[in-house]
PDB file of C-alpha atoms in Angstrom:
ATOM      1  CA  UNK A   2    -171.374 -24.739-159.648  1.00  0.00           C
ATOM      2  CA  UNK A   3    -170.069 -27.134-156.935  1.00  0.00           C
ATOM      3  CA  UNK A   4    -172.026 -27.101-153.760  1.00  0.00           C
ATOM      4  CA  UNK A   5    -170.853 -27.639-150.107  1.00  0.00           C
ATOM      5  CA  UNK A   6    -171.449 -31.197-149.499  1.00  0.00           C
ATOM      6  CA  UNK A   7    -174.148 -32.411-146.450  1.00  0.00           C
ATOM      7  CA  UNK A   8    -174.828 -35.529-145.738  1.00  0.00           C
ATOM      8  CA  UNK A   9    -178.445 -35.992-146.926  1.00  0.00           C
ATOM      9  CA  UNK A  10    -180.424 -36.969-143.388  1.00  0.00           C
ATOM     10  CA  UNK A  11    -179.623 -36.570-139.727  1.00  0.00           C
ATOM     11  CA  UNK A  12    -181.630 -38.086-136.492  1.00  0.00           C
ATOM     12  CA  UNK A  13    -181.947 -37.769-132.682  1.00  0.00           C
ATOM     13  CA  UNK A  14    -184.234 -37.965-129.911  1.00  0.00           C
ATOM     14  CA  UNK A  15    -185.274 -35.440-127.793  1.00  0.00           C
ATOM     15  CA  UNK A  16    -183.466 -33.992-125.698  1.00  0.00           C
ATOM     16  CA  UNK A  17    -179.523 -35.343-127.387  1.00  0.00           C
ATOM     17  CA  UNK A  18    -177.247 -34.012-129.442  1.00  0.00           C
ATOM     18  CA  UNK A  19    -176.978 -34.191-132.961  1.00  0.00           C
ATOM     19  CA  UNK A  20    -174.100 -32.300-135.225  1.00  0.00           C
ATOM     20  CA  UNK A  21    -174.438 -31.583-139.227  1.00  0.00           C
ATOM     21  CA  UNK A  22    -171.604 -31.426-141.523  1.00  0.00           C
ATOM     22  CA  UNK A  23    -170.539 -29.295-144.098  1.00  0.00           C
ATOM     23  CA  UNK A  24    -168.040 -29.450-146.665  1.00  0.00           C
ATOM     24  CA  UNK A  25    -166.106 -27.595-148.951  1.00  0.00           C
ATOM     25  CA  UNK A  26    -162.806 -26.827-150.332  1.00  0.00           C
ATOM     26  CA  UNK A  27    -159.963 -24.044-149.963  1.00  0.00           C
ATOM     27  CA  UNK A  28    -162.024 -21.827-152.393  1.00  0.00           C
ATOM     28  CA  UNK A  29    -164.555 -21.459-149.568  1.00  0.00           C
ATOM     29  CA  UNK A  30    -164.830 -22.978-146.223  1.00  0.00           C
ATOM     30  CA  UNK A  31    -161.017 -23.886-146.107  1.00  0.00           C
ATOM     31  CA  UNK A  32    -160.104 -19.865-146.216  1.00  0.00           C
ATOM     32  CA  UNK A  33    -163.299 -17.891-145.408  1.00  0.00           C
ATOM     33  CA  UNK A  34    -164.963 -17.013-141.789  1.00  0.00           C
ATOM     34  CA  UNK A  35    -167.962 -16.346-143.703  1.00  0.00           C
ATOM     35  CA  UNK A  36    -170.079 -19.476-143.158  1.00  0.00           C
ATOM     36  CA  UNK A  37    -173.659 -19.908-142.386  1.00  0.00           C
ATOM     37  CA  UNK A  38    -176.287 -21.844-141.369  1.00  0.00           C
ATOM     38  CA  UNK A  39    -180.262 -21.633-142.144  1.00  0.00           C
ATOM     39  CA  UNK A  40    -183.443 -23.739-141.037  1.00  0.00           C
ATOM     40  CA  UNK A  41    -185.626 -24.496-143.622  1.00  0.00           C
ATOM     41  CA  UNK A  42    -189.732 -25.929-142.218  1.00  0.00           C
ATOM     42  CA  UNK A  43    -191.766 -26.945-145.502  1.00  0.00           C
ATOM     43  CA  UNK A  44    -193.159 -24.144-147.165  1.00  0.00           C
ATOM     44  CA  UNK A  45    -191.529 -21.557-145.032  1.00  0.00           C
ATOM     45  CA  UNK A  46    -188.375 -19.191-145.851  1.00  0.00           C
ATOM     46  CA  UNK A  47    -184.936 -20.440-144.831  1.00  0.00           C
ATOM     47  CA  UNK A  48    -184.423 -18.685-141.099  1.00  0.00           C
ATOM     48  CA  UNK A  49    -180.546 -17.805-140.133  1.00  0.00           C
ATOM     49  CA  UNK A  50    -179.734 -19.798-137.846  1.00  0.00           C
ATOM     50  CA  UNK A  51    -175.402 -18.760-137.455  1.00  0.00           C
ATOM     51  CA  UNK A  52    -173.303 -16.461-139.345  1.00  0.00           C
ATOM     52  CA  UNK A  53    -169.847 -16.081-139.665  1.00  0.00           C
ATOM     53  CA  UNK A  54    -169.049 -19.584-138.401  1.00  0.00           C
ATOM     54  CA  UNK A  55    -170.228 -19.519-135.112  1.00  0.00           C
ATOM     55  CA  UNK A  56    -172.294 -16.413-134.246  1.00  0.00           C
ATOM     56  CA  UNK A  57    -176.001 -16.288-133.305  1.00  0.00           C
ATOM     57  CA  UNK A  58    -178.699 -14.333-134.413  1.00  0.00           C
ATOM     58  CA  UNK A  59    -180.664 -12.223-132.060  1.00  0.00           C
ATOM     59  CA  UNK A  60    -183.485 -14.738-131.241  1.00  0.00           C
ATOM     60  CA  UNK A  61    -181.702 -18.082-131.783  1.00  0.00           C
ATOM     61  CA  UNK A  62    -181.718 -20.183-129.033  1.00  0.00           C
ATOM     62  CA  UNK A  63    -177.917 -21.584-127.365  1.00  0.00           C
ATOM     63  CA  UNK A  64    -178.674 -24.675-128.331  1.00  0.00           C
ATOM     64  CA  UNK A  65    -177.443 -23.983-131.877  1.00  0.00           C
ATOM     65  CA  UNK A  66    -173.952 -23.339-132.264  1.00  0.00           C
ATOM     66  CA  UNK A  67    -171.234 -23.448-135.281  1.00  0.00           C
ATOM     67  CA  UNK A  68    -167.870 -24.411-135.525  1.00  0.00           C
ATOM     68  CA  UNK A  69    -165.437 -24.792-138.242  1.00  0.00           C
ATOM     69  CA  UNK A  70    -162.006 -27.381-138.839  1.00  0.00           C
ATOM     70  CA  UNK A  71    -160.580 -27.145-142.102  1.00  0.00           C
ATOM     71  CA  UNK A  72    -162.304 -27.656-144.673  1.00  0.00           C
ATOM     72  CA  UNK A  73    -165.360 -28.651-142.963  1.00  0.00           C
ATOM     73  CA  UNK A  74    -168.249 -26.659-141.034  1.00  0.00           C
ATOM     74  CA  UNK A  75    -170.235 -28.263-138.621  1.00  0.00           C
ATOM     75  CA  UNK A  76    -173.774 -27.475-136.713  1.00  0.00           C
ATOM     76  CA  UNK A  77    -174.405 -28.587-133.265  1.00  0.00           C
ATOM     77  CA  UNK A  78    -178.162 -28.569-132.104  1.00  0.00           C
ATOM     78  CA  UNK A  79    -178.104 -29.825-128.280  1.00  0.00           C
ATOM     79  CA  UNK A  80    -181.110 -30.566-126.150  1.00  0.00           C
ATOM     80  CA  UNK A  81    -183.098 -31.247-129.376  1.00  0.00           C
ATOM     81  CA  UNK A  82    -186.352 -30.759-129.350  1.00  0.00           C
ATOM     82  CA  UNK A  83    -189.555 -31.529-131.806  1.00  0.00           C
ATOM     83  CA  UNK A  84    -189.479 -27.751-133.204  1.00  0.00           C
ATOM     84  CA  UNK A  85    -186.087 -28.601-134.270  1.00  0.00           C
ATOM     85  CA  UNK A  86    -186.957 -31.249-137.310  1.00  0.00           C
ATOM     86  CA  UNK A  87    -186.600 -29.005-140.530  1.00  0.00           C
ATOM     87  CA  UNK A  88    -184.152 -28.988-143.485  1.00  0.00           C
ATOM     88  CA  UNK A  89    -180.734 -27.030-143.105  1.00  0.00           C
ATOM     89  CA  UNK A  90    -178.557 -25.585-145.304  1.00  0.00           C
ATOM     90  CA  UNK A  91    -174.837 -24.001-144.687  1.00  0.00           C
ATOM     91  CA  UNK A  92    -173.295 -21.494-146.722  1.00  0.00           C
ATOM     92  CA  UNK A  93    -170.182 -20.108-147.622  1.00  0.00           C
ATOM     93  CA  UNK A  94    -168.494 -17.053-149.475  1.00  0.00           C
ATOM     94  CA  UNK A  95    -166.488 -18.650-152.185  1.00  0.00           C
ATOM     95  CA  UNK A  96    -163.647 -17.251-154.182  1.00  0.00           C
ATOM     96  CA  UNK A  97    -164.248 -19.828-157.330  1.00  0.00           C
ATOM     97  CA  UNK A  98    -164.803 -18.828-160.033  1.00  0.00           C
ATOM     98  CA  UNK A  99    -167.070 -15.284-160.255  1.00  0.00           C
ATOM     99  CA  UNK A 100    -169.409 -16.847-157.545  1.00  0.00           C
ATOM    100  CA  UNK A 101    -170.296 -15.086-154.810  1.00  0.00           C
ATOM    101  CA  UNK A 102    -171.868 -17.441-152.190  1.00  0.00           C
ATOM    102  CA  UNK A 103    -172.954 -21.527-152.302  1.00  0.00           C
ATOM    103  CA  UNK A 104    -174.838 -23.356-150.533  1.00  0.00           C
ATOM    104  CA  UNK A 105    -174.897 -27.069-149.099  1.00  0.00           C
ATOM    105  CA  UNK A 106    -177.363 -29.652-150.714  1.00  0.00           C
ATOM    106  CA  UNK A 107    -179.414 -29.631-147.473  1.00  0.00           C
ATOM    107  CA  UNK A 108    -179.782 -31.991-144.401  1.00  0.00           C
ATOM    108  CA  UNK A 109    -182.857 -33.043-143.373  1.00  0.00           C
ATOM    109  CA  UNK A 110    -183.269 -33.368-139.664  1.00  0.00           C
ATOM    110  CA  UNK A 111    -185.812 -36.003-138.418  1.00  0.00           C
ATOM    111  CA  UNK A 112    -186.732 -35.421-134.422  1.00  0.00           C
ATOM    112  CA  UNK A 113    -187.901 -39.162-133.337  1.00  0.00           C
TER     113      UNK A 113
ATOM    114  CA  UNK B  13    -188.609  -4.574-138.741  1.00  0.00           C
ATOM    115  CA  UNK B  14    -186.923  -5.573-142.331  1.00  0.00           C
ATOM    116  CA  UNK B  15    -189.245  -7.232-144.618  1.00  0.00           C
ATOM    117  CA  UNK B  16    -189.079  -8.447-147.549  1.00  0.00           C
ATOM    118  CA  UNK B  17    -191.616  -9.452-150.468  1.00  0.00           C
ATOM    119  CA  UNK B  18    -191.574 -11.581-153.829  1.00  0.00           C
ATOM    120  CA  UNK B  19    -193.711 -10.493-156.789  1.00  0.00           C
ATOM    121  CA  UNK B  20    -194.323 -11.864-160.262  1.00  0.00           C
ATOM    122  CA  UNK B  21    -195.886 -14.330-162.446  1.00  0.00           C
ATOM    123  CA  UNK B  22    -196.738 -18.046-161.213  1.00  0.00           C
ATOM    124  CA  UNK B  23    -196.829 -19.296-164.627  1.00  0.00           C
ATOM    125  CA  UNK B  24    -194.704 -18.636-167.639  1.00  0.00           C
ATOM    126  CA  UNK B  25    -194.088 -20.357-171.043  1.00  0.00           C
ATOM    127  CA  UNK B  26    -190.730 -21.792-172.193  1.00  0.00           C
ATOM    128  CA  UNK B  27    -188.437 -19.238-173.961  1.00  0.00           C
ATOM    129  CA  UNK B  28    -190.409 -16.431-172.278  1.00  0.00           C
ATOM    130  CA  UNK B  29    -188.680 -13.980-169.691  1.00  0.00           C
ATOM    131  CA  UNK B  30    -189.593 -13.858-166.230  1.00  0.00           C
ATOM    132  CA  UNK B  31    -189.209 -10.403-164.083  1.00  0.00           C
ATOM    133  CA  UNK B  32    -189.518 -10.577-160.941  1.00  0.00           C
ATOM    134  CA  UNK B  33    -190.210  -7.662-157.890  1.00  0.00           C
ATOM    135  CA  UNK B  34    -188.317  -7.688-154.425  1.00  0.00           C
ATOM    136  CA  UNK B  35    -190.381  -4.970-152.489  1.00  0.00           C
ATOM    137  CA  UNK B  36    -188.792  -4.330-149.316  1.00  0.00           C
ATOM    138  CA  UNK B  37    -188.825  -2.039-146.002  1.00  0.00           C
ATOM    139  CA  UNK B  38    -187.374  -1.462-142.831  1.00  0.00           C
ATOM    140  CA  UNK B  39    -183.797  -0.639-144.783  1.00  0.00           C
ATOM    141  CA  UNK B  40    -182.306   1.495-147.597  1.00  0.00           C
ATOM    142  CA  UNK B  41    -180.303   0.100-150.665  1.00  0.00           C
ATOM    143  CA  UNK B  42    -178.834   3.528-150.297  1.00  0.00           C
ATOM    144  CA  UNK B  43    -176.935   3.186-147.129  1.00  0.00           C
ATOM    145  CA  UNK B  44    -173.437   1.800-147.301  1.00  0.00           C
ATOM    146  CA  UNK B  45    -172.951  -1.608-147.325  1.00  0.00           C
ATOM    147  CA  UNK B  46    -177.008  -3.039-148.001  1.00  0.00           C
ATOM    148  CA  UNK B  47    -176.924  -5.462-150.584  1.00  0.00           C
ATOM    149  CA  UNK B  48    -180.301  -7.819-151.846  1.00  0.00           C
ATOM    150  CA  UNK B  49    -179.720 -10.823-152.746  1.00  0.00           C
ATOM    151  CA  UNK B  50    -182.090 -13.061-155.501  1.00  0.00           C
ATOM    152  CA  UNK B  51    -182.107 -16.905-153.972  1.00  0.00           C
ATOM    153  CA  UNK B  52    -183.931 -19.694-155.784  1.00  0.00           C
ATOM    154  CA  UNK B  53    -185.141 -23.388-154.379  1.00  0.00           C
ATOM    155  CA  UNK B  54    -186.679 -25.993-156.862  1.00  0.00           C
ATOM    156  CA  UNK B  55    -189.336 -28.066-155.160  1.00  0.00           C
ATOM    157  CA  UNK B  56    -187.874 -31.014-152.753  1.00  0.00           C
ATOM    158  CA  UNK B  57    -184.105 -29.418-154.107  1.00  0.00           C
ATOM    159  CA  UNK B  58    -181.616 -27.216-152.409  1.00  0.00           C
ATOM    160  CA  UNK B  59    -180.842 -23.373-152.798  1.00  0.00           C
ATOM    161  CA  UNK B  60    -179.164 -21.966-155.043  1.00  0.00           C
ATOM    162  CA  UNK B  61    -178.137 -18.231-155.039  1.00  0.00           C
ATOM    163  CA  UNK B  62    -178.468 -16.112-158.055  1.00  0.00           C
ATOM    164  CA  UNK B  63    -177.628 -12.501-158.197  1.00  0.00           C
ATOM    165  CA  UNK B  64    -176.558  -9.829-155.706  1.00  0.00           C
ATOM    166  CA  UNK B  65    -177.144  -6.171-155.671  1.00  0.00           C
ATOM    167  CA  UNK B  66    -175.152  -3.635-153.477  1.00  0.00           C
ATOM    168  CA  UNK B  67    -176.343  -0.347-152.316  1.00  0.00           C
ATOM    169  CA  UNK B  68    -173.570   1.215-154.742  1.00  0.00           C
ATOM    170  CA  UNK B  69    -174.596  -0.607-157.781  1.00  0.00           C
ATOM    171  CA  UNK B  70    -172.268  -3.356-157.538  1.00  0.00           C
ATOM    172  CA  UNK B  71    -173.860  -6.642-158.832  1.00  0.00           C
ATOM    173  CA  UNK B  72    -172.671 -10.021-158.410  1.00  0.00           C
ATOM    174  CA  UNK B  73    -174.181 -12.674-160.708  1.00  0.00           C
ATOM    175  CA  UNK B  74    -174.171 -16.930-160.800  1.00  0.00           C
ATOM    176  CA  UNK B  75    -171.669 -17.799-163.421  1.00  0.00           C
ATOM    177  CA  UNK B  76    -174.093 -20.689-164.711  1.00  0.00           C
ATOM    178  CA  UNK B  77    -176.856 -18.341-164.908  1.00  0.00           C
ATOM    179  CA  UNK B  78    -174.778 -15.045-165.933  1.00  0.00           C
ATOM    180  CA  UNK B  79    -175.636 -14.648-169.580  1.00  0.00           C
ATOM    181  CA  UNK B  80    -179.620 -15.234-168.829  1.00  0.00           C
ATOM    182  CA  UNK B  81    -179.725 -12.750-165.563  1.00  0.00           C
ATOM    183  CA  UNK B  82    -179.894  -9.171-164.687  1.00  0.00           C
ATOM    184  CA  UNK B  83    -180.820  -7.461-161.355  1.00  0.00           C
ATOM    185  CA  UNK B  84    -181.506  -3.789-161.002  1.00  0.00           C
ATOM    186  CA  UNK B  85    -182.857  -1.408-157.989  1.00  0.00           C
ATOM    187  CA  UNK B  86    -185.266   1.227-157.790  1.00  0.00           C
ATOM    188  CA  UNK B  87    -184.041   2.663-154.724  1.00  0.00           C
ATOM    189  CA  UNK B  88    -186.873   5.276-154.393  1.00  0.00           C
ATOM    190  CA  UNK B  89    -190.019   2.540-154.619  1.00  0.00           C
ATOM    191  CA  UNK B  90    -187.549   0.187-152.333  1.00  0.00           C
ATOM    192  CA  UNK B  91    -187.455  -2.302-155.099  1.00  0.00           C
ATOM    193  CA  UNK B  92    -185.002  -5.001-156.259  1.00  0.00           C
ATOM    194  CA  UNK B  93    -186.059  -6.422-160.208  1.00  0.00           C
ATOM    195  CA  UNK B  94    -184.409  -9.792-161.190  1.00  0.00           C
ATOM    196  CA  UNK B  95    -185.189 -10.855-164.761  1.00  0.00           C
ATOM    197  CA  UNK B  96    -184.172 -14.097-165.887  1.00  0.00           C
ATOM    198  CA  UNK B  97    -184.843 -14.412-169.908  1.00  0.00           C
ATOM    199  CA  UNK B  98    -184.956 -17.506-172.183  1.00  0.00           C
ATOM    200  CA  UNK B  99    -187.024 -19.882-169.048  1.00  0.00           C
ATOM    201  CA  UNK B 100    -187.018 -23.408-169.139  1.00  0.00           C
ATOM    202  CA  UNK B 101    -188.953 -26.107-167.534  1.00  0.00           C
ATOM    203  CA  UNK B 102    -185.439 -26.829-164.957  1.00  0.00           C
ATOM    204  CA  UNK B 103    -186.056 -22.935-164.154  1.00  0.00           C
ATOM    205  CA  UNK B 104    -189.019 -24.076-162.379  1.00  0.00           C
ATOM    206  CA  UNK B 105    -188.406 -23.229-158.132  1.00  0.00           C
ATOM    207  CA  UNK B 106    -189.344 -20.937-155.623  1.00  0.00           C
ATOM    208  CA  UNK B 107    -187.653 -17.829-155.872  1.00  0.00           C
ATOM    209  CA  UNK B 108    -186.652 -15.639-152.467  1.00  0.00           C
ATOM    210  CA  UNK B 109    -185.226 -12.223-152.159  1.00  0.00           C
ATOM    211  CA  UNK B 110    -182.931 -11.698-148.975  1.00  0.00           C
ATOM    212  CA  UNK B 111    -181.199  -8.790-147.181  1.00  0.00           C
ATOM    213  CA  UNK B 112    -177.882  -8.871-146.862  1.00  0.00           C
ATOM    214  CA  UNK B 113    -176.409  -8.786-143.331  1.00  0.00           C
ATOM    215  CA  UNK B 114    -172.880  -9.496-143.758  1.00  0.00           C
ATOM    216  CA  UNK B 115    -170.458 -11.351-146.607  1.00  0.00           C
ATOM    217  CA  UNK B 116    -172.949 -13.988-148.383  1.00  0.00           C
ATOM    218  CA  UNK B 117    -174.968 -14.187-145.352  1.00  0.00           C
ATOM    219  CA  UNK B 118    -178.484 -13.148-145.443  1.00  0.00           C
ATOM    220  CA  UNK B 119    -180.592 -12.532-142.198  1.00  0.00           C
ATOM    221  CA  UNK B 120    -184.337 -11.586-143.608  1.00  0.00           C
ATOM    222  CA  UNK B 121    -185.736 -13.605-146.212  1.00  0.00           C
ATOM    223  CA  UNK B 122    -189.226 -12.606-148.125  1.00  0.00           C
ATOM    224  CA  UNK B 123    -191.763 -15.592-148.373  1.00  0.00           C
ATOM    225  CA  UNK B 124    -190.600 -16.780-151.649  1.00  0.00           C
ATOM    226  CA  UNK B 125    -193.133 -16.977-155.139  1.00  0.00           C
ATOM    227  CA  UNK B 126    -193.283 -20.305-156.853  1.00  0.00           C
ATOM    228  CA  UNK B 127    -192.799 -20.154-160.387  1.00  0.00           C
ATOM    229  CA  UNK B 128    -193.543 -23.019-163.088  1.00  0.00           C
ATOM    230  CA  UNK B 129    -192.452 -22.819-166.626  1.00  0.00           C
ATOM    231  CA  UNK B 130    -194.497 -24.826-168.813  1.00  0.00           C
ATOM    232  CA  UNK B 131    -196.208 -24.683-171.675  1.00  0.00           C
TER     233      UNK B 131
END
């Protein structure tokens, strides 16, 4: 199965802004609202972080948001702080093939 | 409060089947629209999502994994049972069971149970 593509690492200091990318094709992304991000610390669960593109948890803090252009899903953590350095995934519904939902190879976030 | 929790063997031998539990609480896989979902992570690898299960008995499965899966509920003991036959060493990963909050989005995730296949 094909999986949304992340680019592998992404840095920032504390305090800026950093933005992950995610993408995908017409089969998903391109045509769906149904995008999602999770936060991934070692050992732990993944934690949803947005839904449906852009939307926030209960519990999330502002400083996440989502946004979507095409073909291509992004995450925007602002005011980054140490708490923030983990490994996150997006998501998508897809319509390819019988699949039901895939998921990006991962980005890990280094705080420095 | 929705929880979630994995159950199963750590260890299992190529060709063997592995069944795992989801045990969960704070929902019902009997009210409309509740689905679990079965999510698996090899170690230092991504996730990759397995199998679905809908309150009505719907079931969703990973095309590369659809001929070795099957997922069931036992919506009495709140209980979701993935079993995943024939393992293999690559089968080796983490495996999570998640509630369903929306199309493919889960919001409550159970700790996960490593598995290793290996002889």
């Amino acid at each position: 199965q094909s999986a949304l593509t992340q680019p592998a690492s992404v840095s920032g200091s504390p305090g800026q802004s950093i933005t992950i990318s995610c993408t995908g094709t017409s089969s998903d992304v391109g045509n769906y609202k149904y995008v999602s991000w999770y936060q991934q610390h070692p050992g732990k669960a993944p934690k949803l972080m947005i839904y449906e593109v852009s939307n926030r948890p209960s519990g999330v803090p502002g400083r996440f948001s989502g946004s979507k252009s095409g073909s291509t899903a992004s995450l925007t953590i602002s005011g980054l702080q140490a708490e923030d350095e983990a490994d996150y995934y997006c998501s998508s519904y897809t319509s390819s093939s019988s699949l039901y939902v895939v998921f990006g190879g991962g980005t890990k976030l280094t705080v420095l | 409060q929705i929880t979630l929790k994995e159950s199963g063997p750590t260890l299992v031998k190529p060709t063997q089947t592995l069944t795992l539990t989801c045990t969960f609480s704070g929902f019902s896989l009997s009210t409309s629209g509740v689905g679990v979902g079965w999510i698996r992570q090899p170690p230092g690898k991504a996730l990759e999502w397995l199998a679905l299960i809908y309150w009505n008995d719907d079931k969703r499965y990973s095309p590369s994994l659809m001929s070795r899966l099957t997922i069931t509920k036992d919506t009495s003991k709140n209980q979701v049972v993935l079993t995943l036959t024939n393992m293999d060493p690559v089968d080796t990963a983490t495996y999570f069971c998640a509630h369903l909050i929306s199309v493919a989005t889960f919001d409550y995730w159970g700790q996960g149970t490593l598995v290793t296949v290996s002889s």
